[in-house]
Short mmCIF file of C-alpha atoms in Angstrom, two decimals:
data_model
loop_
_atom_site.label_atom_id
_atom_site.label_comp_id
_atom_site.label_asym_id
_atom_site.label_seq_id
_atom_site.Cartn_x
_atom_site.Cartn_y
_atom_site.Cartn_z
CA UNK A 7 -127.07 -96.57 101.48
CA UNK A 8 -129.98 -94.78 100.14
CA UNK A 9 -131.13 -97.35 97.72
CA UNK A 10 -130.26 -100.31 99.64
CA UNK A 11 -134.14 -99.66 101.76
CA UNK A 12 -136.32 -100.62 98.88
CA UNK A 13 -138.45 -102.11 100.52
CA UNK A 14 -141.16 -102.41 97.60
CA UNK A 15 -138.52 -101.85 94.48
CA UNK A 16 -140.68 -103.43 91.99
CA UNK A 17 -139.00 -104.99 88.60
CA UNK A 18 -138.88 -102.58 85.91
CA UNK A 19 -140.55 -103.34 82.15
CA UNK A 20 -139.34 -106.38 79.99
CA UNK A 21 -139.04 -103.51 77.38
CA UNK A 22 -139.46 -99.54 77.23
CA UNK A 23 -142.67 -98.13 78.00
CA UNK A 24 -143.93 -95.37 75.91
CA UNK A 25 -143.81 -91.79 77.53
CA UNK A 26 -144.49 -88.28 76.92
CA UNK A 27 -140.96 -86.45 76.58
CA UNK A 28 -140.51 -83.97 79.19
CA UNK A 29 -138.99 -81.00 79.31
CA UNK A 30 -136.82 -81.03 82.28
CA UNK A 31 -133.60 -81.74 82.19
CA UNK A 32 -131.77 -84.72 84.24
CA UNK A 33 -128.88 -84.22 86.46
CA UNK A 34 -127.64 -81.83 89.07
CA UNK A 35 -129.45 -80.28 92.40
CA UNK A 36 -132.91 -79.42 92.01
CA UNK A 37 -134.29 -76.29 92.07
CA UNK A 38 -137.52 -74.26 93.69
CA UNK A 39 -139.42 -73.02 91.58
CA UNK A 40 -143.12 -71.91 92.89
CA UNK A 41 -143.07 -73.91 95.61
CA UNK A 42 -141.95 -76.97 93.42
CA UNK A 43 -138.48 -78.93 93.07
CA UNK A 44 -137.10 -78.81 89.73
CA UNK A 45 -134.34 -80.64 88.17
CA UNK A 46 -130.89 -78.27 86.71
CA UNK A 47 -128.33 -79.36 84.83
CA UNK A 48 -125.18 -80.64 86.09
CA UNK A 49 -122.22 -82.01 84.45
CA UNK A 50 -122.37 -85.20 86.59
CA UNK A 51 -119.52 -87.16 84.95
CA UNK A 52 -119.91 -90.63 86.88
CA UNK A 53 -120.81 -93.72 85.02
CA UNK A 54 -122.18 -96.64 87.33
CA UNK A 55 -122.98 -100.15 86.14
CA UNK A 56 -125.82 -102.23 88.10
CA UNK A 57 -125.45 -105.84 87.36
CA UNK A 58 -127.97 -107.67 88.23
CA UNK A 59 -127.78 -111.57 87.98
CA UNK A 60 -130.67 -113.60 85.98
CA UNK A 61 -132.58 -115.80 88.63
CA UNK A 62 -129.70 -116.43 90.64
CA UNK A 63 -130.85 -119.20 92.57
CA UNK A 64 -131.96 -121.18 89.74
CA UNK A 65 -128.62 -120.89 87.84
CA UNK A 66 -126.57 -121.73 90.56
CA UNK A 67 -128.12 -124.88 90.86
CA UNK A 68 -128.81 -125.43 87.60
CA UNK A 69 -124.85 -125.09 87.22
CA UNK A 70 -124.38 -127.74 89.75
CA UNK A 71 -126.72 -129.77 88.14
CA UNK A 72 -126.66 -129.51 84.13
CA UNK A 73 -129.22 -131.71 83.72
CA UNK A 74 -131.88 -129.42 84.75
CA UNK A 75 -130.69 -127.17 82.37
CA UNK A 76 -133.67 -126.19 79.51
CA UNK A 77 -136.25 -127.57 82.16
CA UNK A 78 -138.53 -125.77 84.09
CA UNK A 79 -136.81 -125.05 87.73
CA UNK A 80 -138.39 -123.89 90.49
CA UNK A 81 -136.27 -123.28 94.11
CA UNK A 82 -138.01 -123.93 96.82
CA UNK A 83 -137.65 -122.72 100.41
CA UNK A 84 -140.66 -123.81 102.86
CA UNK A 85 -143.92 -123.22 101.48
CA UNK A 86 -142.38 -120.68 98.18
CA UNK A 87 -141.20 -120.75 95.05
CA UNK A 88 -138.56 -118.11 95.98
CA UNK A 89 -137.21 -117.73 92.45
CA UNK A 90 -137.54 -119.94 88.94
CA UNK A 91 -135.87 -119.77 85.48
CA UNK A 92 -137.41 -118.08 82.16
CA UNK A 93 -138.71 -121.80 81.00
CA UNK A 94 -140.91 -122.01 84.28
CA UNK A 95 -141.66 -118.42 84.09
CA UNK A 96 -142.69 -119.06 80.38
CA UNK A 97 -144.82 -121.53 81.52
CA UNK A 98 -147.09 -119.29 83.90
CA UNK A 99 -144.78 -120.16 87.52
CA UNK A 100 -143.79 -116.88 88.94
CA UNK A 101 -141.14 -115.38 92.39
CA UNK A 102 -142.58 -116.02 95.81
CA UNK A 103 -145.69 -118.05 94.43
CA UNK A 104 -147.25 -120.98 96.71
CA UNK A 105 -145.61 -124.38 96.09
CA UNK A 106 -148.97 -125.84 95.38
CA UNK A 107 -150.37 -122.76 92.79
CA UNK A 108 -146.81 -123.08 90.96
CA UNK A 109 -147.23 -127.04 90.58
CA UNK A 110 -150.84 -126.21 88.98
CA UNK A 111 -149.54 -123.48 86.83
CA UNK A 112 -146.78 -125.90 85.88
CA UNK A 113 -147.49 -129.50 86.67
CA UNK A 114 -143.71 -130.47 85.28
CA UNK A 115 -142.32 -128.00 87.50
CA UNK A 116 -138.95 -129.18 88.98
CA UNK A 117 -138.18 -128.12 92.68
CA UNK A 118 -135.19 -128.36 94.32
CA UNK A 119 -134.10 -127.32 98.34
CA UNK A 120 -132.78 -123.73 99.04
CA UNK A 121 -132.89 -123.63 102.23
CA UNK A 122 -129.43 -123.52 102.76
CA UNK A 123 -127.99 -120.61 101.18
CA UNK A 124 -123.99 -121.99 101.54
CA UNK A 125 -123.63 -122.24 97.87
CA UNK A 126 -125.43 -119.23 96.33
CA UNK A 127 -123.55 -117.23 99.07
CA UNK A 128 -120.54 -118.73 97.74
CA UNK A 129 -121.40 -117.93 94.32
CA UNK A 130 -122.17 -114.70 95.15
CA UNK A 131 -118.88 -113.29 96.98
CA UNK A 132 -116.96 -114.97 93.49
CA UNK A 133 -119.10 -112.84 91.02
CA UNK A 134 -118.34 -110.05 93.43
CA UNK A 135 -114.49 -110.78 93.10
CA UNK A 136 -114.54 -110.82 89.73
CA UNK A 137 -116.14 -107.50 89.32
CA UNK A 138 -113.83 -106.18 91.42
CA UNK A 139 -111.32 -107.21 88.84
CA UNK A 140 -112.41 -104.22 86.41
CA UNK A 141 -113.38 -101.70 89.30
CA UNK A 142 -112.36 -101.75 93.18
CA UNK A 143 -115.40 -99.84 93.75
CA UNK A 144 -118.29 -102.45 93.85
CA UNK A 145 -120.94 -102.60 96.21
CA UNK A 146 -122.78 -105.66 97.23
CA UNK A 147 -126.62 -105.44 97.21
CA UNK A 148 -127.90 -108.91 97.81
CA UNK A 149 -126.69 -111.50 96.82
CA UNK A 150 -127.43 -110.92 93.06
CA UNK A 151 -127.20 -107.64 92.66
CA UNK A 152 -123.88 -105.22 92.57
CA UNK A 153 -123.20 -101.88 91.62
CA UNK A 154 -119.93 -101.06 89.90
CA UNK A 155 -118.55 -97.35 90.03
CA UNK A 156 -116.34 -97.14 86.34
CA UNK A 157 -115.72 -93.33 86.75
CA UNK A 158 -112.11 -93.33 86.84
CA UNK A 159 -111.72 -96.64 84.34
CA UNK A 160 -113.82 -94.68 81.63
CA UNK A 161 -111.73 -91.68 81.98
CA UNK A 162 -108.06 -93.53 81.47
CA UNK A 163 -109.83 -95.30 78.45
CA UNK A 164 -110.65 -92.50 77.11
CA UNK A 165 -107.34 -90.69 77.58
CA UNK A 166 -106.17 -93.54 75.16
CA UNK A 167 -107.79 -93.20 72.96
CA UNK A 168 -106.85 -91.47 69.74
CA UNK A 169 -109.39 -88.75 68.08
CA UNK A 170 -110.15 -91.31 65.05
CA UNK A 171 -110.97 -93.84 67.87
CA UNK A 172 -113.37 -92.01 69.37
CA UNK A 173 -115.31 -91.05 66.47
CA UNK A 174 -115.47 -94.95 65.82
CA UNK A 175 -117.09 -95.34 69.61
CA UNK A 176 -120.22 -97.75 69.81
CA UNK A 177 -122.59 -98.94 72.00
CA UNK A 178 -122.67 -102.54 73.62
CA UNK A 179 -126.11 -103.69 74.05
CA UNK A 180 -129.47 -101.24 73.90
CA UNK A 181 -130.16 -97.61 74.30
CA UNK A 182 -133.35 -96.61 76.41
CA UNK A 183 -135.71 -95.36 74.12
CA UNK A 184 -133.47 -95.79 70.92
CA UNK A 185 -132.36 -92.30 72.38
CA UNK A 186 -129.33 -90.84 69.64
CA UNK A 187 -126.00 -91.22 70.66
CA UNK A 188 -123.74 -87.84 70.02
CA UNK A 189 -120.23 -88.52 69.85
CA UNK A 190 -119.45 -85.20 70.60
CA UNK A 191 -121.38 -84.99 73.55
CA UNK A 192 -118.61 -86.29 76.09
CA UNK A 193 -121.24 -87.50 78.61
CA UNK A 194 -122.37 -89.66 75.83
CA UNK A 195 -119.04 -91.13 75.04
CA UNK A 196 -118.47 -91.95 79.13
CA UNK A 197 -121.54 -93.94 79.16
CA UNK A 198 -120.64 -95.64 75.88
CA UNK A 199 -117.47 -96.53 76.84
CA UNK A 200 -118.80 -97.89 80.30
CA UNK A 201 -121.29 -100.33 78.08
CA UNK A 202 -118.34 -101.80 76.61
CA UNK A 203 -117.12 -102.63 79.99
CA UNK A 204 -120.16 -104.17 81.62
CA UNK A 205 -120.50 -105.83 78.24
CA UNK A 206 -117.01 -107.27 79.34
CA UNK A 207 -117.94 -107.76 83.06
CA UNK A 208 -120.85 -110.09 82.08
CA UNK A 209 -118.82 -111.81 79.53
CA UNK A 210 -116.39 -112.57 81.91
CA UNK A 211 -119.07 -114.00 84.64
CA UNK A 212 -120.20 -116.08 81.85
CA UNK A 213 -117.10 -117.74 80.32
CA UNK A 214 -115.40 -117.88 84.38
CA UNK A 215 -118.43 -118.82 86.66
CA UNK A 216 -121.09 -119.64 83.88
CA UNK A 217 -123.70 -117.07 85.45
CA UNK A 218 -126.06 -114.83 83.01
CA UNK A 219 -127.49 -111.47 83.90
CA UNK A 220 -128.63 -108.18 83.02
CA UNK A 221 -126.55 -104.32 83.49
CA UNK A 222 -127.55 -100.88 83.81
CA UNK A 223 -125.02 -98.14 82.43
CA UNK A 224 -125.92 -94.78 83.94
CA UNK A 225 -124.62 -91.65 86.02
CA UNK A 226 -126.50 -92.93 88.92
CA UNK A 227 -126.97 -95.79 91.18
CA UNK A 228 -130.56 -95.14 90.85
CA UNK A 229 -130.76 -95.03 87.17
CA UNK A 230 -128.50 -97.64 86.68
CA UNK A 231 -130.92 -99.86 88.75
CA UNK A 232 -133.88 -98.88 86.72
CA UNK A 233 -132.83 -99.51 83.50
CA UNK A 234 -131.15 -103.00 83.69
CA UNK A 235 -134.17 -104.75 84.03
CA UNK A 236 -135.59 -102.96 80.95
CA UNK A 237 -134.10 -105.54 78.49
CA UNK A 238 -134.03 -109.16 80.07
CA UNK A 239 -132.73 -112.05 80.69
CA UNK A 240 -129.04 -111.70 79.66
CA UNK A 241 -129.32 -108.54 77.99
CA UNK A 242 -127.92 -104.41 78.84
CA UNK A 243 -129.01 -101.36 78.60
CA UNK A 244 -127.39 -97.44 78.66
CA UNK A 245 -129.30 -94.37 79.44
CA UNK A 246 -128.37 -91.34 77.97
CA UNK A 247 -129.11 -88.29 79.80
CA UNK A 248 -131.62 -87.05 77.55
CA UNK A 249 -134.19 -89.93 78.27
CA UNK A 250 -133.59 -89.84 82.26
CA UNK A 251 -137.28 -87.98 82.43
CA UNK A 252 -138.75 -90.63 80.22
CA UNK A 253 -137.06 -93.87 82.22
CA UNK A 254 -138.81 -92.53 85.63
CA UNK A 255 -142.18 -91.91 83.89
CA UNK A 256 -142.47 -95.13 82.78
CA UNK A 257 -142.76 -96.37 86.45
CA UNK A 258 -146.10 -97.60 86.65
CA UNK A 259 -146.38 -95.85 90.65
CA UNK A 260 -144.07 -94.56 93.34
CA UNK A 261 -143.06 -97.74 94.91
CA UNK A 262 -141.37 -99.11 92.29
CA UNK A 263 -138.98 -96.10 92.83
CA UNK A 264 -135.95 -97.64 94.69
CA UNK A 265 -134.99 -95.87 97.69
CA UNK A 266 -139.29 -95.21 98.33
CA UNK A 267 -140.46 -97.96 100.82
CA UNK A 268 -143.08 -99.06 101.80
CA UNK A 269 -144.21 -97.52 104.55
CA UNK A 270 -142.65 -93.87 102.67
CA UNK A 271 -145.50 -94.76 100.04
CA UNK A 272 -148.04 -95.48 102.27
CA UNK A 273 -147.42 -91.98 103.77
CA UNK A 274 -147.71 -90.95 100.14
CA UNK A 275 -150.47 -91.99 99.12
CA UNK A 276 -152.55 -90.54 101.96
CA UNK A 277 -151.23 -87.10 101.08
CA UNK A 278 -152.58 -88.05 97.31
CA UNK A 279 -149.04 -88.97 95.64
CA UNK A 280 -149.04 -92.25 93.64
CA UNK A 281 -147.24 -91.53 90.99
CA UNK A 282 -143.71 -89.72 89.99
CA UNK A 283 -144.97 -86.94 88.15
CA UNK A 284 -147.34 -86.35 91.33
CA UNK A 285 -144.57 -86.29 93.69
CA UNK A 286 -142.00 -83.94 91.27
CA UNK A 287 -144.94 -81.77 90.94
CA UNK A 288 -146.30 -81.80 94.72
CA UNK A 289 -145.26 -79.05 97.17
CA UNK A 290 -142.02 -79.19 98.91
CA UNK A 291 -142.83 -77.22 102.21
CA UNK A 292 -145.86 -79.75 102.66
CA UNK A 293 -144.06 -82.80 101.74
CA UNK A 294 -141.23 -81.46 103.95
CA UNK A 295 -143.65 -80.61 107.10
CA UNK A 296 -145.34 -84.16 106.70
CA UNK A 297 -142.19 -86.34 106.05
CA UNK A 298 -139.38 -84.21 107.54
CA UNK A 299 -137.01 -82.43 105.43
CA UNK A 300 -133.99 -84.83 104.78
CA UNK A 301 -136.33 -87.50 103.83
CA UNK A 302 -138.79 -84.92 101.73
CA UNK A 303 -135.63 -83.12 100.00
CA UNK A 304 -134.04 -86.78 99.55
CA UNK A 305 -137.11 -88.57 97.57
CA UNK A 306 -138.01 -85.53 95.91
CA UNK A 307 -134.56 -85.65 94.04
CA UNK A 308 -135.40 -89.67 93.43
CA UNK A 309 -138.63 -88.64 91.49
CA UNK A 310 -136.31 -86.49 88.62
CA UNK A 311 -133.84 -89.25 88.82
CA UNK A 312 -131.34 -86.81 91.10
CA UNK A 313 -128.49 -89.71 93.18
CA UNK A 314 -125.36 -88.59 94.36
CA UNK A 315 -125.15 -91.24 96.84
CA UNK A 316 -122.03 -93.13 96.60
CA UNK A 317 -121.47 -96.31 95.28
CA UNK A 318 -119.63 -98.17 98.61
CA UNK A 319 -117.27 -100.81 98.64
CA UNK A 320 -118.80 -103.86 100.39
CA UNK A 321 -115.24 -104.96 101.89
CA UNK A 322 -115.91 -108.00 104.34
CA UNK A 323 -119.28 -108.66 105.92
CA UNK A 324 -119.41 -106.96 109.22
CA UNK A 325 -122.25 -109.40 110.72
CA UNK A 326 -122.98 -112.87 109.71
CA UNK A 327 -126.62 -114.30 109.52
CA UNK A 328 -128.87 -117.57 109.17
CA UNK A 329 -132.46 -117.95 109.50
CA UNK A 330 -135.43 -120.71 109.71
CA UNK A 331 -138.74 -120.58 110.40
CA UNK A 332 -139.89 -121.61 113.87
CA UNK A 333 -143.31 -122.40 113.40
CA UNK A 334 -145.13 -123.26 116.54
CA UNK A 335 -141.70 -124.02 118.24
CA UNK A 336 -142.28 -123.39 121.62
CA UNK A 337 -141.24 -126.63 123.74
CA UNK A 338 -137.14 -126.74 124.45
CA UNK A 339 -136.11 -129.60 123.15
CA UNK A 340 -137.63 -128.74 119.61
CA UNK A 341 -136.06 -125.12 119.85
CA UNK A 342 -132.53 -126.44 121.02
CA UNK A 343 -132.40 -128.55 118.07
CA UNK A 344 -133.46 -125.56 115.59
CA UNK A 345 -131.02 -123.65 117.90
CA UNK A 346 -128.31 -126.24 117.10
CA UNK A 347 -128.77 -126.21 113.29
CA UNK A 348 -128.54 -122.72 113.02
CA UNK A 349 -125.35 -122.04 115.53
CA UNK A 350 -123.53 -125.07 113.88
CA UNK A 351 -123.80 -123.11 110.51
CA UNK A 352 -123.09 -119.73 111.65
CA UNK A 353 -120.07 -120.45 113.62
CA UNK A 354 -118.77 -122.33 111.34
CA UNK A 355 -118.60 -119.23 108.61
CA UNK A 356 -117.11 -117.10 111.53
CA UNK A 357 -114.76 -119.53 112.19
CA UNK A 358 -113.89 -119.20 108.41
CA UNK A 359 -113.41 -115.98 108.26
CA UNK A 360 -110.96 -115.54 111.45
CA UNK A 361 -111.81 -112.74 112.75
CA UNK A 362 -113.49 -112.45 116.25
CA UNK A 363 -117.13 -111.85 116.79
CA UNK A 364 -118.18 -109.80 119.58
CA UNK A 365 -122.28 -110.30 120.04
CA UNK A 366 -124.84 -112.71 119.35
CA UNK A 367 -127.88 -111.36 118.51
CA UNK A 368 -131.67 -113.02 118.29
CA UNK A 369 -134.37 -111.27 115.72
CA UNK A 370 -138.00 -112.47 115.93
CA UNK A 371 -140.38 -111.88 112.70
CA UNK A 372 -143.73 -113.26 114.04
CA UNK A 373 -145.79 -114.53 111.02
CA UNK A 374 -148.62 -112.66 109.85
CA UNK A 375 -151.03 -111.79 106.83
CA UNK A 376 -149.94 -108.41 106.38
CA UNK A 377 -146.86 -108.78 104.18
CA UNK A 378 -144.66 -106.08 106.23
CA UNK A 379 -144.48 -107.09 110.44
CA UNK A 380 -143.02 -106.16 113.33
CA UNK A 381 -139.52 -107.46 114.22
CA UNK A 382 -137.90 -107.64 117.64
CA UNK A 383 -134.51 -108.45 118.84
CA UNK A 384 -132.31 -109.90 121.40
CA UNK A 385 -128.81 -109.46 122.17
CA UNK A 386 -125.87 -110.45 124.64
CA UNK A 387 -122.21 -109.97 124.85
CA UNK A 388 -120.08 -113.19 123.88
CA UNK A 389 -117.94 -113.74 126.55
CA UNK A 390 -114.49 -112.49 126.52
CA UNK A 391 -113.02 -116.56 127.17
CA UNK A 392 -115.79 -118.36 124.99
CA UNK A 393 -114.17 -115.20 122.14
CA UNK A 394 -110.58 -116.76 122.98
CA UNK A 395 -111.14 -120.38 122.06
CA UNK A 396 -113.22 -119.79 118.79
CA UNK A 397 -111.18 -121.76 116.30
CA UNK A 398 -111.54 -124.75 114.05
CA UNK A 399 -113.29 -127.00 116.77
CA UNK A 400 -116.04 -124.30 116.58
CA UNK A 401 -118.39 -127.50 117.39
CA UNK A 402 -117.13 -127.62 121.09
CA UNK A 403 -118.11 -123.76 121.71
CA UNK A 404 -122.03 -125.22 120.73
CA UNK A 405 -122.99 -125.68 124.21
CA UNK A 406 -122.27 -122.63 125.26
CA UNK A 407 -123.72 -120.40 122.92
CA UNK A 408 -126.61 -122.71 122.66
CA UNK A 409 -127.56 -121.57 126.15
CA UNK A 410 -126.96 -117.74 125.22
CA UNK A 411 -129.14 -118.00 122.54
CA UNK A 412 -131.90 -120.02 124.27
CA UNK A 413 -131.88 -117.56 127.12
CA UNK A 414 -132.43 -115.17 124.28
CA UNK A 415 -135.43 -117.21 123.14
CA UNK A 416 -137.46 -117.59 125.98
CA UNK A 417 -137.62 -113.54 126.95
CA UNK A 418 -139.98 -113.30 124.06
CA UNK A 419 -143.56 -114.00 125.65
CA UNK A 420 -144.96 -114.84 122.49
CA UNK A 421 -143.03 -117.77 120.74
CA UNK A 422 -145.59 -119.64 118.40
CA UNK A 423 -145.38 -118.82 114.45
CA UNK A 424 -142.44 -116.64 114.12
CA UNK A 425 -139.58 -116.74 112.00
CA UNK A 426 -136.18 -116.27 113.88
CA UNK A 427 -132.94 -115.43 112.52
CA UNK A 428 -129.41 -115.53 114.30
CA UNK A 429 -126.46 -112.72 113.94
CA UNK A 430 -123.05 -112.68 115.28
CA UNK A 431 -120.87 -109.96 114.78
#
């Protein structure tokens, strides 16, 4: 999935950012044009919804917990405040800050244990279900994040609708830019119409699940992503066409262009692209000779908000996962226990699910200032008679894949300050 590598998507504005009108014209394949890509029209008729859920984390457990409700709420995992709610954020306590800066910030901070993600996975796969209520196409992007494809929805609502109805049309929630809404623009009415149903979707995650969060209505996966976090918490927003060219000059520099990651805008920035109107304007046989051609053509069309990558239906995971840190684990007995924790965990969601596993694999992330480091894995065949007896009594099978996974371990020569995660699939 194109956008699904973000590795540096940063958050968009809390509201529109002011920008020069431009000339082009969203949609469709681009163009060459001396030596440049520009955008044509097209009569791209999708309409996608990105719903993306208001610090997840925090509501989950301030769901399971009502009394921390209208209190600032900080969830901790290790040495980070991984995610807060709006009154800590209000209060200067921000994602991913150090335990001990957020409790200085915010000396009435409340922190509670997320290490163990059971429950907001949980949460998760139900708002997931529930979109899939209004749309069968919904893809999974974390777990707070979806995108819903409402193409074929929109167009049997609007096949209902009456000529007098349509005229009488409106928008649920904002327009980007205050952009004007013609009725008689058809593209127009799709998106409308697909505001009215993520205005829906997120009612409905409200009243069922008691969850808040923000939607994008575009044509795009990549526009919808960028403009739901224009308007937050708990609030929507449409883009019409017209204002695609505005919505991706707002972005403050190229990394905060899903689908660009971060080692893409490193490479970037070297050749002297920071921003999007840099990289529309910047020339394609270079950019294509430097960064190959699907990957030059491919963020090229990002920059003039060009996506025709589908939205893809999640369906069942096809690997499960846990993690911990392992810092300066090296002796046996303390990695067997860490070993234990994690299998006891993960095989019990495999048993769960039912069906039957086929690898285990091992992936090392060795701690380290740089934000982005090296990862290395490990993997071995489960055996074919260990496969057979998986079942409810997934605690007997510990042993055995206790020892795979150990053996796993101890290949890597370097075992102090690292962060290891397990997968079976």
């Amino acid at each position: 999935m194109e956008l699904a590598d973000a590795e540096a998507a940063g958050s968009s504005p809390e509201a529109p950012a002011p920008a020069e009108s431009a000339p082009a014209e969203p949609g469709g394949l681009p163009g060459l044009v001396h030596d440049q890509l520009l955008p044509t029209r097209s009569s791209s008729s999708r309409v996608i919804v990105h719903v993306d859920l208001d610090c997840f984390y925090a509501q989950v457990e301030m769901i399971s917990h009502p009394e921390l409700k209208g209190k600032p709420l900080g969830v901790q995992q290790k040495y980070l405040v991984v995610t807060c709610n709006y009154e800590a954020r209000e209060l200067g306590v921000k994602k991913l800050m150090n335990v001990r800066d957020a409790k200085e910030k915010c000396p009435q901070l409340i922190l509670v244990n997320g290490e163990d993600l059971t429950r907001y996975r949980e949460m998760s796969y139900k708002v997931t279900e529930l979109l899939e209520e209004f749309s069968p196409i919904v893809e999974r992007l974390g777990f707070d994040e979806n995108f819903v494809d409402l193409t074929e929805m929109i167009e049997k609502r609007l096949q209902h609708l009456q000529s007098n109805e349509l005229s009488a049309v409106t928008v649920s929630g904002h327009v980007y830019n205050n952009q004007p809404v013609n009725l008689h623009d058809i593209m127009h009415l799709r998106l409308l119409v697909g505001s009215q149903v993520a205005a829906e979707m997120r009612e409905a995650m409200h009243n069922q699940l008691g969850l808040t969060g923000c939607a994008g209505v575009a044509s795009n996966k990549l526009l919808a992503k960028l403009v739901s976090g224009v308007f937050k918490p708990n609030q929507q927003t449409v883009l019409l066409p017209e204002s695609c060219q505005d919505l991706i000059h707002s972005l403050n520099h190229i990394k905060e262009m899903p689908g660009i990651g971060y080692k893409t805008a490193k490479r970037l920035e070297v050749l002297g692209i920071s921003t999007v109107r840099e990289l529309q304007t910047f020339s394609s046989k270079i950019l294509e000779k430097e960064l190959g051609i699907s990957v030059a053509q491919r963020i090229q069309k990002l920059s003039f908000g060009e996506d025709s990558s589908p939205v893809m239906p999640s369906g069942p995971p096809q690997s499960f996962s846990e993690e911990d840190s392992f810092k300066k684990c090296s002796s046996e007995v303390e990695a067997k226990k860490k070993m234990e924790e994690l299998l006891a965990s993960l095989l019990n969601r495999v048993c769960q699910d039912g069906r039957r596993p086929h690898t285990i694999r091992l992936v090392i992330r060795r701690y380290s200032s740089e934000k982005h480091c090296s990862r290395e894995s490990r993997q071995c065949p489960i055996p074919s008679h260990v496969i057979q007896k998986l079942g409810t009594a997934y605690r007997m099978m510990l042993p055995t894949f206790r020892m795979d996974v150990l053996n796993l371990f101890w290949k890597y020569p370097e075992r102090h300050t690292m962060k290891c995660a397990l997968l079976i699939f």
